[in-house]
mmCIF file with all atom_site columns, C-alpha atoms in Angstrom:
data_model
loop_
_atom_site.group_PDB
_atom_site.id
_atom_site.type_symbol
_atom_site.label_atom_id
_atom_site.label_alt_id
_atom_site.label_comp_id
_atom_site.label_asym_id
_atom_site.label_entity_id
_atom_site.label_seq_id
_atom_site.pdbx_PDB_ins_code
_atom_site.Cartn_x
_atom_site.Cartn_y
_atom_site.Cartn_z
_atom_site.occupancy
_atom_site.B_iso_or_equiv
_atom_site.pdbx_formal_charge
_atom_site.auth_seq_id
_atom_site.auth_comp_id
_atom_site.auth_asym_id
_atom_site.auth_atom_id
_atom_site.pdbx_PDB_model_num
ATOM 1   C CA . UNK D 1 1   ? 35.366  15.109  21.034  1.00 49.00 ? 1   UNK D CA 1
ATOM 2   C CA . UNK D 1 2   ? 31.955  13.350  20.194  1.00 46.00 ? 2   UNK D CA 1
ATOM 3   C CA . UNK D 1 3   ? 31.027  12.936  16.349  1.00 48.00 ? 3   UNK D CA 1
ATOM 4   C CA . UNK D 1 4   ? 27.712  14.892  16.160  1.00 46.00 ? 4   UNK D CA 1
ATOM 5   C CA . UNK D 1 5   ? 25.078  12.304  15.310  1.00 46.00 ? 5   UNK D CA 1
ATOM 6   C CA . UNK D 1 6   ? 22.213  12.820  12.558  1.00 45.00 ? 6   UNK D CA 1
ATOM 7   C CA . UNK D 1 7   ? 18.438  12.344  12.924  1.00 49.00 ? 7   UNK D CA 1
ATOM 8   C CA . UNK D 1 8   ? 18.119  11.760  9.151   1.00 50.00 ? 8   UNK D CA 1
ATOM 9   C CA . UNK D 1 9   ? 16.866  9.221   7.516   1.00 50.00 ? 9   UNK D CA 1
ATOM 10  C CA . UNK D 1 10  ? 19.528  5.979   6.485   1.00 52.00 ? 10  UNK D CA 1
ATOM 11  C CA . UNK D 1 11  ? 20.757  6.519   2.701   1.00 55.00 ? 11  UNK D CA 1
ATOM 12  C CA . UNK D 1 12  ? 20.879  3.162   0.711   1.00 51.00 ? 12  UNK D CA 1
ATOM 13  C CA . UNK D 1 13  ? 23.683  2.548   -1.790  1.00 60.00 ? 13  UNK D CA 1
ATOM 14  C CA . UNK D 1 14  ? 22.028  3.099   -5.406  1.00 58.00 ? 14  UNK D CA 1
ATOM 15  C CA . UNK D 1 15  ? 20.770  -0.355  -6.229  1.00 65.00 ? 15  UNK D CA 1
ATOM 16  C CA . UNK D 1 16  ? 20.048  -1.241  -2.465  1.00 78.00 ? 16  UNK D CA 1
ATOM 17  C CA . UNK D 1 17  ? 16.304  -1.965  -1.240  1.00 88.00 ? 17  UNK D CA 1
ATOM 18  C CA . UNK D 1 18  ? 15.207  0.511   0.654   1.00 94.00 ? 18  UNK D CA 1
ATOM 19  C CA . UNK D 1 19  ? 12.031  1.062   2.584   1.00 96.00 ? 19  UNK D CA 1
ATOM 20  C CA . UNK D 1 20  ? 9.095   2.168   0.464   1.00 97.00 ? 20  UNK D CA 1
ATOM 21  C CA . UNK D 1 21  ? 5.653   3.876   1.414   1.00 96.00 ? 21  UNK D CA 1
ATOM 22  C CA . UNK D 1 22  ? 3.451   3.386   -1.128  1.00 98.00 ? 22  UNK D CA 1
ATOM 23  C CA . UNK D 1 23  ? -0.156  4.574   -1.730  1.00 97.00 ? 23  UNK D CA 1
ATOM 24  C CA . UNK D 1 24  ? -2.429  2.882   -4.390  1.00 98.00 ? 24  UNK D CA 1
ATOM 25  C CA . UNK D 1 25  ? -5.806  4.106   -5.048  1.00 97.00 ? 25  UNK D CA 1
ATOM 26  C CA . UNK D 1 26  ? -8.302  1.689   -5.961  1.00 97.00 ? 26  UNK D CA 1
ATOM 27  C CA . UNK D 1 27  ? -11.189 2.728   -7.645  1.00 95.00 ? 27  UNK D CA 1
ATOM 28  C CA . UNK D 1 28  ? -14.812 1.108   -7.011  1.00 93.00 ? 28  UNK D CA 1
ATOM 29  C CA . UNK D 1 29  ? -16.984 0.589   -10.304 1.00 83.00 ? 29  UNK D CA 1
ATOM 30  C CA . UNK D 1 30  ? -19.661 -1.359  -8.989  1.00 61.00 ? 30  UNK D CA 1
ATOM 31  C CA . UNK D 1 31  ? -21.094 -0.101  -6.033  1.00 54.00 ? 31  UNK D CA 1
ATOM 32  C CA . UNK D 1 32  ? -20.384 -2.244  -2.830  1.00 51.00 ? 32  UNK D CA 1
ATOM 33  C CA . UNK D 1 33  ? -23.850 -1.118  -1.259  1.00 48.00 ? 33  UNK D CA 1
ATOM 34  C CA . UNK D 1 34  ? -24.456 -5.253  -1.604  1.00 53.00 ? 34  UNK D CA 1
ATOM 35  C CA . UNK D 1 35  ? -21.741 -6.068  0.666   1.00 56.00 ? 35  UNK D CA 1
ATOM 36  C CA . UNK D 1 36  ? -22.166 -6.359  4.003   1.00 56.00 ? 36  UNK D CA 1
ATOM 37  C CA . UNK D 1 37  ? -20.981 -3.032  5.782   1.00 69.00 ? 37  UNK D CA 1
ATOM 38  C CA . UNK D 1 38  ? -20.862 -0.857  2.577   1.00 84.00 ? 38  UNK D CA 1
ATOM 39  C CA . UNK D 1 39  ? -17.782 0.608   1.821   1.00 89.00 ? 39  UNK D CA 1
ATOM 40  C CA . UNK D 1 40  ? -16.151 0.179   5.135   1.00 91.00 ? 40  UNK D CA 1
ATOM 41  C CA . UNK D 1 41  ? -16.839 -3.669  4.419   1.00 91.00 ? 41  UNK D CA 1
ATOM 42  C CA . UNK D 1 42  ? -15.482 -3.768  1.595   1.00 93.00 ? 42  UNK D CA 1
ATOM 43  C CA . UNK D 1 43  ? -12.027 -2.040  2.697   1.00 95.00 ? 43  UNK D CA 1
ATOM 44  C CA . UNK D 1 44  ? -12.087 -4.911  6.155   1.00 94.00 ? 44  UNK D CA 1
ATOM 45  C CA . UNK D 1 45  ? -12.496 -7.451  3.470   1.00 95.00 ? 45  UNK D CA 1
ATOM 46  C CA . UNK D 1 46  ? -9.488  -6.315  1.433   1.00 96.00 ? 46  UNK D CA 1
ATOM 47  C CA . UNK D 1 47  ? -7.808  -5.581  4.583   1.00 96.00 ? 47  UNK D CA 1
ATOM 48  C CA . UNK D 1 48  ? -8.417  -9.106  6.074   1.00 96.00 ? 48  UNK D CA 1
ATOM 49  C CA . UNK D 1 49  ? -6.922  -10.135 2.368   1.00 97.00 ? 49  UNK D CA 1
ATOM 50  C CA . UNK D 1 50  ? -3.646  -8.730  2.388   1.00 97.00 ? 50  UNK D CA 1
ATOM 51  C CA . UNK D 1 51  ? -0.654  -11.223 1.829   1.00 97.00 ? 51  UNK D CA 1
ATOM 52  C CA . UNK D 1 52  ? 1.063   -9.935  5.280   1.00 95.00 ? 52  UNK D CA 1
ATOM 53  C CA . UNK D 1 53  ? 3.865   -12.515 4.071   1.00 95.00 ? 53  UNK D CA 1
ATOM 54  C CA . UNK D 1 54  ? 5.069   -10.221 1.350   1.00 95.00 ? 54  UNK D CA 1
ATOM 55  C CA . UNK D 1 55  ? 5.058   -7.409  3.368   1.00 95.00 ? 55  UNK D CA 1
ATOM 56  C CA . UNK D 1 56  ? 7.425   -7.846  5.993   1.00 93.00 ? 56  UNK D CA 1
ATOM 57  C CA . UNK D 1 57  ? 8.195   -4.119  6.793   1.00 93.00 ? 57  UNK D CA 1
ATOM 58  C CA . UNK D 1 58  ? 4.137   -4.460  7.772   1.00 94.00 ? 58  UNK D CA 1
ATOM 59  C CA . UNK D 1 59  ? 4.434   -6.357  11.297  1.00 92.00 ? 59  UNK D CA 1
ATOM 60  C CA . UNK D 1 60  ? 2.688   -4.551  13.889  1.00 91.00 ? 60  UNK D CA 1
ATOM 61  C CA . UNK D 1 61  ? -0.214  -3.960  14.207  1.00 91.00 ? 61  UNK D CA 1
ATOM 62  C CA . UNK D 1 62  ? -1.152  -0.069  13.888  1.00 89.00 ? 62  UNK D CA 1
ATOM 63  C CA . UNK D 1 63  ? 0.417   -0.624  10.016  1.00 89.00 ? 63  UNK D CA 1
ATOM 64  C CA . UNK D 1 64  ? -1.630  -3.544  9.506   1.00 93.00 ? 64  UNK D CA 1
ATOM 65  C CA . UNK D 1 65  ? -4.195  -1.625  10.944  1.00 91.00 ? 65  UNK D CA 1
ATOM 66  C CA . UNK D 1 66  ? -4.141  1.547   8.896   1.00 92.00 ? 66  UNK D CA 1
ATOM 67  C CA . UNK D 1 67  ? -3.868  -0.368  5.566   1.00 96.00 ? 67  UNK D CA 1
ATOM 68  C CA . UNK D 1 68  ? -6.862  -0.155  3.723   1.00 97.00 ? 68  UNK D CA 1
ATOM 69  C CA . UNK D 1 69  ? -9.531  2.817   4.218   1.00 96.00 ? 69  UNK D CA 1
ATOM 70  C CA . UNK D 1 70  ? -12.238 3.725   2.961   1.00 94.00 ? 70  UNK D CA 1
ATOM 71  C CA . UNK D 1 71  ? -13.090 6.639   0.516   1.00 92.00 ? 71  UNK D CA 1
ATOM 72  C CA . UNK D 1 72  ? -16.579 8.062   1.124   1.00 83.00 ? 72  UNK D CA 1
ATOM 73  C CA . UNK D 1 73  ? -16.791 10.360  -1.170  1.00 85.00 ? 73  UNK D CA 1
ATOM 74  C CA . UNK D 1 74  ? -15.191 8.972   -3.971  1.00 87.00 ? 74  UNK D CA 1
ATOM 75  C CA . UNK D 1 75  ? -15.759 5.210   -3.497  1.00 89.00 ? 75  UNK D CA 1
ATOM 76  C CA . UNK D 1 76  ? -12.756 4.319   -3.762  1.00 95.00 ? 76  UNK D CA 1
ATOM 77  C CA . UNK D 1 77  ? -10.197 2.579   -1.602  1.00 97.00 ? 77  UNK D CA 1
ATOM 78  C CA . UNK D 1 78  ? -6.485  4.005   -0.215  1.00 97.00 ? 78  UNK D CA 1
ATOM 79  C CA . UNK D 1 79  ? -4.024  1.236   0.519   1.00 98.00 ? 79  UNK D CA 1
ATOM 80  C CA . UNK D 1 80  ? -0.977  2.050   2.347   1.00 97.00 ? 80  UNK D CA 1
ATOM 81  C CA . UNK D 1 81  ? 2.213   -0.367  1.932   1.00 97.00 ? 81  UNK D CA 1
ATOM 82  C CA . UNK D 1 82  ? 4.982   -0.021  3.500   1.00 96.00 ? 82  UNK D CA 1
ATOM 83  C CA . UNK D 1 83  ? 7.807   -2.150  1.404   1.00 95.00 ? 83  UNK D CA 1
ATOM 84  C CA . UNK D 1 84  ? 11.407  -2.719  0.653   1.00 95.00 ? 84  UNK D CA 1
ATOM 85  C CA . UNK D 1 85  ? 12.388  -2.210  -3.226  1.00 96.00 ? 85  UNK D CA 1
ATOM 86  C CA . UNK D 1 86  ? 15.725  -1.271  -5.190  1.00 95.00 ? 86  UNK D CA 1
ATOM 87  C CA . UNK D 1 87  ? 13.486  1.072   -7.367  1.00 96.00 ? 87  UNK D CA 1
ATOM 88  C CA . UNK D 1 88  ? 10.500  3.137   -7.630  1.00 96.00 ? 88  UNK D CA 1
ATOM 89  C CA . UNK D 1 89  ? 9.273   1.334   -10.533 1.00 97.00 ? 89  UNK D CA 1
ATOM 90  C CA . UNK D 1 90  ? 9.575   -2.094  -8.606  1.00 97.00 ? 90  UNK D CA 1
ATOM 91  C CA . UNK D 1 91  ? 7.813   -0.728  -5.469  1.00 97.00 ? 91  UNK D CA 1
ATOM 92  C CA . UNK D 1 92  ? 5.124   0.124   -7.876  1.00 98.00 ? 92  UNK D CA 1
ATOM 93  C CA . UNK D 1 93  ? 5.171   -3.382  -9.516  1.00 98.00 ? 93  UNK D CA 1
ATOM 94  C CA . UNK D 1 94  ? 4.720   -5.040  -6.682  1.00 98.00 ? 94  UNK D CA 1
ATOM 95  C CA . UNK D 1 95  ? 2.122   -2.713  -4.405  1.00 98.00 ? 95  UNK D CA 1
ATOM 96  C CA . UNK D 1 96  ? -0.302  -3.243  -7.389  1.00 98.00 ? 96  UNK D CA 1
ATOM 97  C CA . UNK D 1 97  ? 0.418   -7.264  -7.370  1.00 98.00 ? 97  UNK D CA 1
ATOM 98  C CA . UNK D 1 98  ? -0.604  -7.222  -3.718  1.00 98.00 ? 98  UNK D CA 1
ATOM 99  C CA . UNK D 1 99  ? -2.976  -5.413  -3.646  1.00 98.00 ? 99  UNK D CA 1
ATOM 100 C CA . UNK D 1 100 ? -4.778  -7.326  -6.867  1.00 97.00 ? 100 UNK D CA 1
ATOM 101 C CA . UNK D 1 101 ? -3.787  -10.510 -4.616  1.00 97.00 ? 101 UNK D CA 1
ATOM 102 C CA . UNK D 1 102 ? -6.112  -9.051  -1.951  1.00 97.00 ? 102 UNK D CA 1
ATOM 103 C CA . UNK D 1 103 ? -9.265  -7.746  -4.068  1.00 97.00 ? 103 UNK D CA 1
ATOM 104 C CA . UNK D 1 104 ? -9.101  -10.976 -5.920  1.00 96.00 ? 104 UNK D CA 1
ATOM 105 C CA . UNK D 1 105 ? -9.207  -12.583 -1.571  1.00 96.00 ? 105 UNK D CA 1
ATOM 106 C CA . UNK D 1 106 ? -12.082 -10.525 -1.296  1.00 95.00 ? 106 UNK D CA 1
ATOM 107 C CA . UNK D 1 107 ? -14.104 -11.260 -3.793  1.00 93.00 ? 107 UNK D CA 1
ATOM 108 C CA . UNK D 1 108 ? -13.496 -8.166  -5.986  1.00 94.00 ? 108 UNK D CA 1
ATOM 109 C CA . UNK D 1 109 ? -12.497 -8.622  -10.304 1.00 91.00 ? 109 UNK D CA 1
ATOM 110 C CA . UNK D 1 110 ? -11.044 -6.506  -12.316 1.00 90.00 ? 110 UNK D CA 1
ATOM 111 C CA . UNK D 1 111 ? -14.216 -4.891  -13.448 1.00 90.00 ? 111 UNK D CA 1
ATOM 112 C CA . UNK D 1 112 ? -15.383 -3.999  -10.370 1.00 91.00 ? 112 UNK D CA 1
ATOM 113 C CA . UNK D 1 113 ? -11.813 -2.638  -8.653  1.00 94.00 ? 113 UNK D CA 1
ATOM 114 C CA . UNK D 1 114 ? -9.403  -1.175  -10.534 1.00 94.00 ? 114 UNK D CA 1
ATOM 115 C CA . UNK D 1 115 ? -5.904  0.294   -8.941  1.00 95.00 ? 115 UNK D CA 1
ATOM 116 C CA . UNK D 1 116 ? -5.796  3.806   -10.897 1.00 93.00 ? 116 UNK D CA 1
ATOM 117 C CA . UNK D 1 117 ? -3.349  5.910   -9.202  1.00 96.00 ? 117 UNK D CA 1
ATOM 118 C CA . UNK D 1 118 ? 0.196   4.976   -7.121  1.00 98.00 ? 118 UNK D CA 1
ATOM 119 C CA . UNK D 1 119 ? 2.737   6.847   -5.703  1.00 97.00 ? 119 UNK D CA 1
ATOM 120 C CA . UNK D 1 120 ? 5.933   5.717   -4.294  1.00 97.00 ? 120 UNK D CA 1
ATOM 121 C CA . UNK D 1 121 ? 7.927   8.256   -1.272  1.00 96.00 ? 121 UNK D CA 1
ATOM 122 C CA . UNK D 1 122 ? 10.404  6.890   0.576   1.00 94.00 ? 122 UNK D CA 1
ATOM 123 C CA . UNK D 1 123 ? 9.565   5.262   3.485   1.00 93.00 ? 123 UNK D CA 1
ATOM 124 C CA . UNK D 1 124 ? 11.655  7.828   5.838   1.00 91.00 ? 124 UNK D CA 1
ATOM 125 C CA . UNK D 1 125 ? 10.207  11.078  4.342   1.00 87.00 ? 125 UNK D CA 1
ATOM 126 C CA . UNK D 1 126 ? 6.618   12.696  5.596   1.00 79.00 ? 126 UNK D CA 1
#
């Protein structure tokens, strides 16, 4: 008799890392109509800033890819990370370090980017 197999995601012992999607907003205060490319430049800049050594669940290349986009409409960035983290609160902690890390690459302060909103889902969930 074969043991019927599951297509669900792997469940990590409480305390384990686990893989972590996270989604940080960063909002734009001074307009990046100055930088080359607008908006979009801004986010390749950012993008091309990334510490891809602290994200190690980030190696290929449609991730790496898909990162940072634009907002339009609300000029504003979306970063997607994918990391590994015991807790929600730590995935947090750390998405917002990198990404700082990487405005700070770019050329962007504290003034002018802010991260406003996160959210942490697990990594295996839509």
């Amino acid at each position: 008799m074969t043991e019927p197999t599951s297509a669900s995601a792997p469940l990590a012992s409480p305390g384990d890392p686990s893989l972590r999607r996270v989604h940080v907003v960063v909002d734009l205060q001074a307009p990046p109509d100055g930088a080359a490319g607008g908006l979009e430049g801004v986010a390749e800049a950012v993008a091309a800033r990334l510490p891809w050594g602290r994200l190690p669940a980030m190696t290929d290349s449609a991730s790496r890819a898909g990162a940072v986009v634009a907002a339009d409409d609300s000029r504003s960035l979306e970063v997607v990370l994918l990391l590994e983290a015991s807790t929600d609160q730590e995935a947090e902690e750390e998405a917002v370090s990198v990404v700082r890390e990487a405005l700070g690459g770019a050329g962007l302060d504290e003034e002018s980017a802010t991260p406003s909103q996160v959210v942490v889902r697990d990594a295996y969930l839509p």
